[in-house]
Amino acid sequence: SLSRKHIKHLDLSGIGITGEEFAGHELTLPKLDYLNLSNCKALTCNGYLELLRIFGSTLKTLILIDTTAFNLETQNRKPKKLLPNLKRLEVGSQNRMDTIYLNSLLRTTGG
């Protein structure tokens, strides 16, 4: 049987989530190292940060191609704290993430 403790790859691409649905839940996926949020058009800044609060510490790969535009600079968050193990970040040309935040992520990942 499938156990949450064995899940390493989570693909939420194209799902109409805001991310805020996860608020207040103490979901743990201790081996999760890949999260795909591509084409999540309803994703909000708070929802994105909630997903990172839950899953960010173990993520090595984060895919944000064609996600919603949101301003992360105003959240006063440090990407390195939220994504300490991130090695790979994919964003698409339509993704309009805050430039300062994106540059911070790239420095964190060595990109």
Tab-separated table of N, CA, C and O in Angstrom:
chain	number	residue	atom	x	y	z
A	1	SER	N	0.831	-1.188	0.000
A	1	SER	CA	0.000	0.000	0.000
A	1	SER	C	0.873	1.249	0.000
A	1	SER	O	1.992	1.237	0.481
A	2	LEU	N	0.313	2.325	-0.512
A	2	LEU	CA	1.019	3.588	-0.613
A	2	LEU	C	0.932	4.344	0.711
A	2	LEU	O	-0.141	4.502	1.270
A	3	SER	N	2.051	4.772	1.184
A	3	SER	CA	2.097	5.533	2.430
A	3	SER	C	2.632	6.924	2.140
A	3	SER	O	3.488	7.099	1.278
A	4	ARG	N	2.143	7.914	2.867
A	4	ARG	CA	2.613	9.286	2.670
A	4	ARG	C	4.112	9.403	2.916
A	4	ARG	O	4.770	10.241	2.334
A	5	LYS	N	4.653	8.564	3.755
A	5	LYS	CA	6.070	8.676	4.067
A	5	LYS	C	6.965	8.240	2.914
A	5	LYS	O	8.167	8.453	2.952
A	6	HIS	N	6.390	7.654	1.857
A	6	HIS	CA	7.172	7.207	0.713
A	6	HIS	C	7.029	8.115	-0.510
A	6	HIS	O	7.722	7.923	-1.503
A	7	ILE	N	6.157	9.102	-0.468
A	7	ILE	CA	5.916	9.962	-1.622
A	7	ILE	C	7.078	10.921	-1.817
A	7	ILE	O	7.439	11.679	-0.927
A	8	LYS	N	7.685	10.870	-3.024
A	8	LYS	CA	8.814	11.727	-3.350
A	8	LYS	C	8.475	12.759	-4.422
A	8	LYS	O	9.163	13.753	-4.563
A	9	HIS	N	7.422	12.500	-5.181
A	9	HIS	CA	7.089	13.298	-6.360
A	9	HIS	C	5.608	13.684	-6.275
A	9	HIS	O	4.763	12.809	-6.168
A	10	LEU	N	5.329	14.993	-6.303
A	10	LEU	CA	3.938	15.451	-6.248
A	10	LEU	C	3.692	16.401	-7.402
A	10	LEU	O	4.335	17.442	-7.509
A	11	ASP	N	2.789	16.025	-8.281
A	11	ASP	CA	2.464	16.827	-9.462
A	11	ASP	C	1.047	17.368	-9.308
A	11	ASP	O	0.079	16.633	-9.418
A	12	LEU	N	0.962	18.678	-9.047
A	12	LEU	CA	-0.334	19.340	-8.909
A	12	LEU	C	-0.625	20.211	-10.127
A	12	LEU	O	-1.488	21.081	-10.076
A	13	SER	N	0.080	19.984	-11.211
A	13	SER	CA	-0.056	20.836	-12.395
A	13	SER	C	-1.472	20.812	-12.953
A	13	SER	O	-2.119	19.777	-13.015
A	14	GLY	N	-1.936	22.006	-13.319
A	14	GLY	CA	-3.239	22.142	-13.944
A	14	GLY	C	-4.426	22.017	-13.011
A	14	GLY	O	-5.569	22.098	-13.435
A	15	ILE	N	-4.161	21.844	-11.742
A	15	ILE	CA	-5.247	21.716	-10.770
A	15	ILE	C	-5.634	23.118	-10.305
A	15	ILE	O	-4.778	23.952	-10.066
A	16	GLY	N	-6.892	23.385	-10.156
A	16	GLY	CA	-7.378	24.715	-9.792
A	16	GLY	C	-7.276	25.019	-8.317
A	16	GLY	O	-8.247	25.462	-7.714
A	17	ILE	N	-6.106	24.784	-7.728
A	17	ILE	CA	-5.946	25.072	-6.304
A	17	ILE	C	-5.374	26.471	-6.089
A	17	ILE	O	-4.656	26.993	-6.934
A	18	THR	N	-5.703	27.043	-4.955
A	18	THR	CA	-5.097	28.314	-4.565
A	18	THR	C	-3.873	28.061	-3.693
A	18	THR	O	-3.037	28.929	-3.540
A	19	GLY	N	-3.804	26.884	-3.106
A	19	GLY	CA	-2.759	26.550	-2.152
A	19	GLY	C	-3.233	26.807	-0.729
A	19	GLY	O	-2.740	26.201	0.222
A	20	GLU	N	-4.187	27.710	-0.606
A	20	GLU	CA	-4.703	28.059	0.713
A	20	GLU	C	-5.536	26.924	1.317
A	20	GLU	O	-5.818	26.927	2.515
A	21	GLU	N	-5.905	25.965	0.496
A	21	GLU	CA	-6.648	24.802	0.989
A	21	GLU	C	-5.823	24.010	2.003
A	21	GLU	O	-6.361	23.267	2.807
A	22	PHE	N	-4.502	24.163	1.947
A	22	PHE	CA	-3.611	23.415	2.825
A	22	PHE	C	-3.398	24.104	4.175
A	22	PHE	O	-2.795	23.524	5.066
A	23	ALA	N	-3.877	25.335	4.328
A	23	ALA	CA	-3.690	26.091	5.570
A	23	ALA	C	-4.313	25.352	6.741
A	23	ALA	O	-5.416	24.824	6.651
A	24	GLY	N	-3.579	25.295	7.826
A	24	GLY	CA	-4.085	24.648	9.031
A	24	GLY	C	-3.916	23.145	9.058
A	24	GLY	O	-4.189	22.516	10.071
A	25	HIS	N	-3.474	22.566	7.959
A	25	HIS	CA	-3.261	21.119	7.916
A	25	HIS	C	-1.801	20.812	8.197
A	25	HIS	O	-0.922	21.488	7.708
A	26	GLU	N	-1.570	19.807	8.954
A	26	GLU	CA	-0.203	19.394	9.262
A	26	GLU	C	0.161	18.164	8.434
A	26	GLU	O	0.562	17.145	8.963
A	27	LEU	N	0.010	18.297	7.151
A	27	LEU	CA	0.364	17.229	6.222
A	27	LEU	C	1.872	17.116	6.163
A	27	LEU	O	2.570	18.121	6.035
A	28	THR	N	2.388	15.920	6.267
A	28	THR	CA	3.830	15.733	6.148
A	28	THR	C	4.138	14.704	5.073
A	28	THR	O	3.514	13.648	5.013
A	29	LEU	N	5.066	15.066	4.239
A	29	LEU	CA	5.595	14.169	3.222
A	29	LEU	C	7.116	14.259	3.342
A	29	LEU	O	7.768	15.000	2.606
A	30	PRO	N	7.699	13.538	4.269
A	30	PRO	CA	9.107	13.727	4.623
A	30	PRO	C	10.109	13.434	3.511
A	30	PRO	O	11.235	13.910	3.576
A	31	LYS	N	9.706	12.692	2.482
A	31	LYS	CA	10.636	12.379	1.393
A	31	LYS	C	10.340	13.157	0.115
A	31	LYS	O	10.993	12.954	-0.901
A	32	LEU	N	9.379	14.065	0.167
A	32	LEU	CA	9.009	14.824	-1.026
A	32	LEU	C	10.181	15.693	-1.472
A	32	LEU	O	10.682	16.516	-0.713
A	33	ASP	N	10.624	15.488	-2.711
A	33	ASP	CA	11.717	16.317	-3.218
A	33	ASP	C	11.377	16.984	-4.548
A	33	ASP	O	12.176	17.745	-5.072
A	34	TYR	N	10.175	16.739	-5.080
A	34	TYR	CA	9.760	17.302	-6.367
A	34	TYR	C	8.322	17.792	-6.258
A	34	TYR	O	7.440	17.031	-5.857
A	35	LEU	N	8.107	19.067	-6.582
A	35	LEU	CA	6.751	19.632	-6.569
A	35	LEU	C	6.532	20.391	-7.867
A	35	LEU	O	7.289	21.302	-8.198
A	36	ASN	N	5.479	20.023	-8.587
A	36	ASN	CA	5.146	20.674	-9.843
A	36	ASN	C	3.838	21.447	-9.659
A	36	ASN	O	2.795	20.866	-9.408
A	37	LEU	N	3.938	22.766	-9.773
A	37	LEU	CA	2.769	23.643	-9.663
A	37	LEU	C	2.480	24.335	-10.996
A	37	LEU	O	1.835	25.384	-11.031
A	38	SER	N	2.954	23.756	-12.081
A	38	SER	CA	2.747	24.338	-13.407
A	38	SER	C	1.271	24.481	-13.734
A	38	SER	O	0.463	23.625	-13.382
A	39	ASN	N	0.962	25.585	-14.382
A	39	ASN	CA	-0.394	25.839	-14.862
A	39	ASN	C	-1.434	25.866	-13.739
A	39	ASN	O	-2.589	25.548	-13.957
A	40	CYS	N	-0.997	26.243	-12.557
A	40	CYS	CA	-1.931	26.432	-11.434
A	40	CYS	C	-2.355	27.894	-11.453
A	40	CYS	O	-1.792	28.734	-10.742
A	41	LYS	N	-3.330	28.197	-12.247
A	41	LYS	CA	-3.750	29.584	-12.499
A	41	LYS	C	-4.394	30.248	-11.290
A	41	LYS	O	-4.416	31.462	-11.188
A	42	ALA	N	-4.910	29.468	-10.356
A	42	ALA	CA	-5.575	30.046	-9.186
A	42	ALA	C	-4.622	30.202	-7.997
A	42	ALA	O	-5.006	30.742	-6.968
A	43	LEU	N	-3.386	29.754	-8.133
A	43	LEU	CA	-2.422	29.811	-7.038
A	43	LEU	C	-2.218	31.244	-6.557
A	43	LEU	O	-1.955	32.139	-7.352
A	44	THR	N	-2.360	31.451	-5.267
A	44	THR	CA	-2.167	32.781	-4.689
A	44	THR	C	-0.815	32.826	-3.985
A	44	THR	O	-0.195	31.792	-3.711
A	45	CYS	N	-0.387	34.024	-3.648
A	45	CYS	CA	0.865	34.182	-2.914
A	45	CYS	C	0.786	33.466	-1.568
A	45	CYS	O	1.680	32.714	-1.202
A	46	ASN	N	-0.298	33.687	-0.829
A	46	ASN	CA	-0.453	33.023	0.469
A	46	ASN	C	-0.513	31.505	0.318
A	46	ASN	O	0.031	30.775	1.145
A	47	GLY	N	-1.176	31.047	-0.720
A	47	GLY	CA	-1.249	29.611	-0.966
A	47	GLY	C	0.100	29.015	-1.308
A	47	GLY	O	0.469	27.934	-0.824
A	48	TYR	N	0.862	29.733	-2.140
A	48	TYR	CA	2.215	29.302	-2.498
A	48	TYR	C	3.080	29.210	-1.242
A	48	TYR	O	3.773	28.218	-1.025
A	49	LEU	N	3.006	30.230	-0.397
A	49	LEU	CA	3.798	30.225	0.828
A	49	LEU	C	3.356	29.114	1.781
A	49	LEU	O	4.168	28.524	2.483
A	50	GLU	N	2.071	28.806	1.788
A	50	GLU	CA	1.567	27.701	2.610
A	50	GLU	C	2.132	26.367	2.119
A	50	GLU	O	2.551	25.531	2.919
A	51	LEU	N	2.165	26.186	0.817
A	51	LEU	CA	2.745	24.960	0.252
A	51	LEU	C	4.224	24.863	0.597
A	51	LEU	O	4.724	23.778	0.916
A	52	LEU	N	4.931	25.985	0.545
A	52	LEU	CA	6.345	25.965	0.906
A	52	LEU	C	6.537	25.709	2.398
A	52	LEU	O	7.497	25.043	2.796
A	53	ARG	N	5.634	26.221	3.221
A	53	ARG	CA	5.723	25.957	4.660
A	53	ARG	C	5.631	24.459	4.942
A	53	ARG	O	6.365	23.909	5.751
A	54	ILE	N	4.748	23.801	4.206
A	54	ILE	CA	4.519	22.377	4.422
A	54	ILE	C	5.588	21.514	3.759
A	54	ILE	O	6.116	20.588	4.361
A	55	PHE	N	5.907	21.828	2.498
A	55	PHE	CA	6.767	20.945	1.707
A	55	PHE	C	8.165	21.485	1.426
A	55	PHE	O	9.036	20.748	0.986
A	56	GLY	N	8.381	22.780	1.627
A	56	GLY	CA	9.606	23.428	1.162
A	56	GLY	C	10.909	22.898	1.720
A	56	GLY	O	11.924	22.899	1.034
A	57	SER	N	10.914	22.428	2.934
A	57	SER	CA	12.175	22.031	3.561
A	57	SER	C	12.845	20.841	2.893
A	57	SER	O	14.057	20.681	2.987
A	58	THR	N	12.077	20.014	2.195
A	58	THR	CA	12.665	18.833	1.565
A	58	THR	C	12.777	18.942	0.046
A	58	THR	O	13.419	18.100	-0.576
A	59	LEU	N	12.167	19.978	-0.542
A	59	LEU	CA	12.140	20.085	-2.004
A	59	LEU	C	13.518	20.313	-2.599
A	59	LEU	O	14.272	21.171	-2.149
A	60	LYS	N	13.804	19.549	-3.651
A	60	LYS	CA	15.010	19.757	-4.454
A	60	LYS	C	14.652	20.332	-5.814
A	60	LYS	O	15.456	20.999	-6.440
A	61	THR	N	13.421	20.065	-6.270
A	61	THR	CA	12.951	20.557	-7.565
A	61	THR	C	11.590	21.215	-7.392
A	61	THR	O	10.686	20.636	-6.789
A	62	LEU	N	11.467	22.428	-7.937
A	62	LEU	CA	10.206	23.171	-7.898
A	62	LEU	C	9.909	23.676	-9.305
A	62	LEU	O	10.731	24.363	-9.904
A	63	ILE	N	8.746	23.306	-9.828
A	63	ILE	CA	8.338	23.680	-11.180
A	63	ILE	C	7.183	24.679	-11.060
A	63	ILE	O	6.151	24.377	-10.470
A	64	LEU	N	7.380	25.880	-11.643
A	64	LEU	CA	6.379	26.955	-11.569
A	64	LEU	C	6.050	27.499	-12.952
A	64	LEU	O	5.824	28.697	-13.115
A	65	ILE	N	6.016	26.664	-13.959
A	65	ILE	CA	5.757	27.112	-15.328
A	65	ILE	C	4.295	27.510	-15.474
A	65	ILE	O	3.391	26.768	-15.093
A	66	ASP	N	4.068	28.710	-16.017
A	66	ASP	CA	2.718	29.231	-16.267
A	66	ASP	C	1.833	29.244	-15.030
A	66	ASP	O	0.656	28.923	-15.079
A	67	THR	N	2.401	29.650	-13.915
A	67	THR	CA	1.589	29.829	-12.711
A	67	THR	C	1.087	31.261	-12.673
A	67	THR	O	1.465	32.093	-13.479
A	68	THR	N	0.251	31.544	-11.727
A	68	THR	CA	-0.339	32.866	-11.555
A	68	THR	C	0.733	33.881	-11.176
A	68	THR	O	1.704	33.547	-10.528
A	69	ALA	N	0.517	35.124	-11.558
A	69	ALA	CA	1.411	36.195	-11.117
A	69	ALA	C	1.080	36.551	-9.679
A	69	ALA	O	-0.070	36.680	-9.317
A	70	PHE	N	2.107	36.668	-8.862
A	70	PHE	CA	1.912	37.134	-7.501
A	70	PHE	C	3.177	37.826	-7.029
A	70	PHE	O	4.250	37.577	-7.522
A	71	ASN	N	3.025	38.709	-6.073
A	71	ASN	CA	4.142	39.508	-5.592
A	71	ASN	C	4.682	38.898	-4.312
A	71	ASN	O	4.051	38.951	-3.274
A	72	LEU	N	5.862	38.305	-4.396
A	72	LEU	CA	6.452	37.658	-3.230
A	72	LEU	C	7.345	38.598	-2.433
A	72	LEU	O	7.614	38.351	-1.278
A	73	GLU	N	7.796	39.661	-3.059
A	73	GLU	CA	8.687	40.590	-2.362
A	73	GLU	C	8.012	41.151	-1.120
A	73	GLU	O	8.644	41.314	-0.077
A	74	THR	N	6.735	41.419	-1.203
A	74	THR	CA	6.019	42.036	-0.096
A	74	THR	C	5.801	41.071	1.071
A	74	THR	O	5.410	41.493	2.143
A	75	GLN	N	6.046	39.814	0.865
A	75	GLN	CA	5.845	38.843	1.941
A	75	GLN	C	7.005	38.809	2.936
A	75	GLN	O	6.915	38.167	3.964
A	76	ASN	N	8.112	39.510	2.610
A	76	ASN	CA	9.252	39.595	3.511
A	76	ASN	C	9.726	38.205	3.941
A	76	ASN	O	9.968	37.944	5.105
A	77	ARG	N	9.822	37.304	2.991
A	77	ARG	CA	10.272	35.939	3.260
A	77	ARG	C	11.648	35.733	2.644
A	77	ARG	O	11.982	36.321	1.639
A	78	LYS	N	12.426	34.870	3.232
A	78	LYS	CA	13.736	34.535	2.706
A	78	LYS	C	13.642	33.187	2.002
A	78	LYS	O	13.373	32.170	2.631
A	79	PRO	N	13.870	33.151	0.683
A	79	PRO	CA	13.756	31.898	-0.064
A	79	PRO	C	14.633	30.785	0.487
A	79	PRO	O	14.238	29.635	0.509
A	80	LYS	N	15.816	31.138	0.952
A	80	LYS	CA	16.717	30.108	1.454
A	80	LYS	C	16.120	29.389	2.661
A	80	LYS	O	16.312	28.199	2.853
A	81	LYS	N	15.373	30.123	3.485
A	81	LYS	CA	14.712	29.501	4.636
A	81	LYS	C	13.577	28.586	4.192
A	81	LYS	O	13.349	27.540	4.775
A	82	LEU	N	12.820	29.017	3.185
A	82	LEU	CA	11.668	28.240	2.725
A	82	LEU	C	12.073	27.048	1.868
A	82	LEU	O	11.371	26.050	1.824
A	83	LEU	N	13.180	27.166	1.157
A	83	LEU	CA	13.629	26.132	0.222
A	83	LEU	C	15.118	25.843	0.423
A	83	LEU	O	15.923	26.030	-0.485
A	84	PRO	N	15.502	25.356	1.580
A	84	PRO	CA	16.932	25.206	1.874
A	84	PRO	C	17.658	24.183	1.007
A	84	PRO	O	18.872	24.266	0.851
A	85	ASN	N	16.937	23.218	0.435
A	85	ASN	CA	17.576	22.159	-0.352
A	85	ASN	C	17.327	22.271	-1.851
A	85	ASN	O	17.655	21.353	-2.604
A	86	LEU	N	16.729	23.387	-2.285
A	86	LEU	CA	16.369	23.534	-3.690
A	86	LEU	C	17.603	23.498	-4.588
A	86	LEU	O	18.565	24.218	-4.375
A	87	LYS	N	17.543	22.633	-5.599
A	87	LYS	CA	18.625	22.497	-6.568
A	87	LYS	C	18.175	22.897	-7.970
A	87	LYS	O	18.992	23.279	-8.796
A	88	ARG	N	16.877	22.755	-8.242
A	88	ARG	CA	16.363	23.001	-9.592
A	88	ARG	C	15.061	23.776	-9.513
A	88	ARG	O	14.135	23.390	-8.804
A	89	LEU	N	15.008	24.879	-10.257
A	89	LEU	CA	13.814	25.709	-10.334
A	89	LEU	C	13.487	25.921	-11.798
A	89	LEU	O	14.346	26.317	-12.575
A	90	GLU	N	12.245	25.632	-12.184
A	90	GLU	CA	11.806	25.860	-13.560
A	90	GLU	C	10.661	26.852	-13.555
A	90	GLU	O	9.665	26.644	-12.866
A	91	VAL	N	10.833	27.942	-14.308
A	91	VAL	CA	9.769	28.921	-14.501
A	91	VAL	C	9.636	29.167	-15.989
A	91	VAL	O	10.603	29.090	-16.726
A	92	GLY	N	8.412	29.447	-16.412
A	92	GLY	CA	8.163	29.705	-17.829
A	92	GLY	C	8.111	31.186	-18.124
A	92	GLY	O	8.061	32.019	-17.220
A	93	SER	N	8.070	31.521	-19.396
A	93	SER	CA	8.096	32.923	-19.814
A	93	SER	C	6.845	33.686	-19.390
A	93	SER	O	6.884	34.900	-19.273
A	94	GLN	N	5.745	33.014	-19.150
A	94	GLN	CA	4.526	33.703	-18.746
A	94	GLN	C	4.449	33.897	-17.235
A	94	GLN	O	3.577	34.550	-16.729
A	95	ASN	N	5.383	33.296	-16.513
A	95	ASN	CA	5.406	33.440	-15.068
A	95	ASN	C	5.990	34.796	-14.722
A	95	ASN	O	7.098	35.115	-15.104
A	96	ARG	N	5.240	35.608	-13.997
A	96	ARG	CA	5.679	36.961	-13.676
A	96	ARG	C	5.976	37.102	-12.189
A	96	ARG	O	5.549	38.047	-11.555
A	97	MET	N	6.720	36.150	-11.669
A	97	MET	CA	7.093	36.231	-10.262
A	97	MET	C	7.918	37.485	-10.034
A	97	MET	O	8.607	37.957	-10.914
A	98	ASP	N	7.861	37.993	-8.852
A	98	ASP	CA	8.631	39.165	-8.480
A	98	ASP	C	10.114	38.928	-8.789
A	98	ASP	O	10.696	37.936	-8.365
A	99	THR	N	10.734	39.820	-9.528
A	99	THR	CA	12.112	39.667	-9.977
A	99	THR	C	13.092	39.546	-8.817
A	99	THR	O	14.013	38.734	-8.866
A	100	ILE	N	12.911	40.325	-7.777
A	100	ILE	CA	13.819	40.261	-6.629
A	100	ILE	C	13.760	38.882	-5.985
A	100	ILE	O	14.781	38.281	-5.661
A	101	TYR	N	12.556	38.344	-5.827
A	101	TYR	CA	12.397	37.027	-5.222
A	101	TYR	C	13.013	35.949	-6.121
A	101	TYR	O	13.732	35.079	-5.655
A	102	LEU	N	12.746	36.027	-7.402
A	102	LEU	CA	13.274	35.049	-8.346
A	102	LEU	C	14.798	35.066	-8.343
A	102	LEU	O	15.437	34.021	-8.300
A	103	ASN	N	15.400	36.243	-8.353
A	103	ASN	CA	16.856	36.336	-8.301
A	103	ASN	C	17.395	35.740	-7.010
A	103	ASN	O	18.427	35.097	-7.002
A	104	SER	N	16.681	35.938	-5.914
A	104	SER	CA	17.069	35.347	-4.649
A	104	SER	C	17.045	33.826	-4.727
A	104	SER	O	17.952	33.157	-4.230
A	105	LEU	N	16.008	33.284	-5.345
A	105	LEU	CA	15.927	31.824	-5.505
A	105	LEU	C	17.078	31.315	-6.361
A	105	LEU	O	17.685	30.300	-6.060
A	106	LEU	N	17.399	32.012	-7.424
A	106	LEU	CA	18.474	31.585	-8.308
A	106	LEU	C	19.814	31.615	-7.583
A	106	LEU	O	20.630	30.714	-7.741
A	107	ARG	N	20.050	32.609	-6.761
A	107	ARG	CA	21.286	32.639	-5.975
A	107	ARG	C	21.307	31.482	-4.987
A	107	ARG	O	22.316	30.845	-4.768
A	108	THR	N	20.164	31.180	-4.415
A	108	THR	CA	20.060	30.076	-3.456
A	108	THR	C	20.386	28.744	-4.121
A	108	THR	O	21.039	27.897	-3.537
A	109	THR	N	19.945	28.572	-5.361
A	109	THR	CA	20.146	27.305	-6.047
A	109	THR	C	21.449	27.273	-6.815
A	109	THR	O	21.788	26.272	-7.414
A	110	GLY	N	22.159	28.372	-6.814
A	110	GLY	CA	23.412	28.423	-7.552
A	110	GLY	C	23.218	28.597	-9.028
A	110	GLY	O	24.118	28.397	-9.823
A	111	GLY	N	21.960	28.986	-9.475
A	111	GLY	CA	21.643	29.098	-10.884
A	111	GLY	C	22.019	30.399	-11.509
A	111	GLY	O	22.588	31.285	-11.003
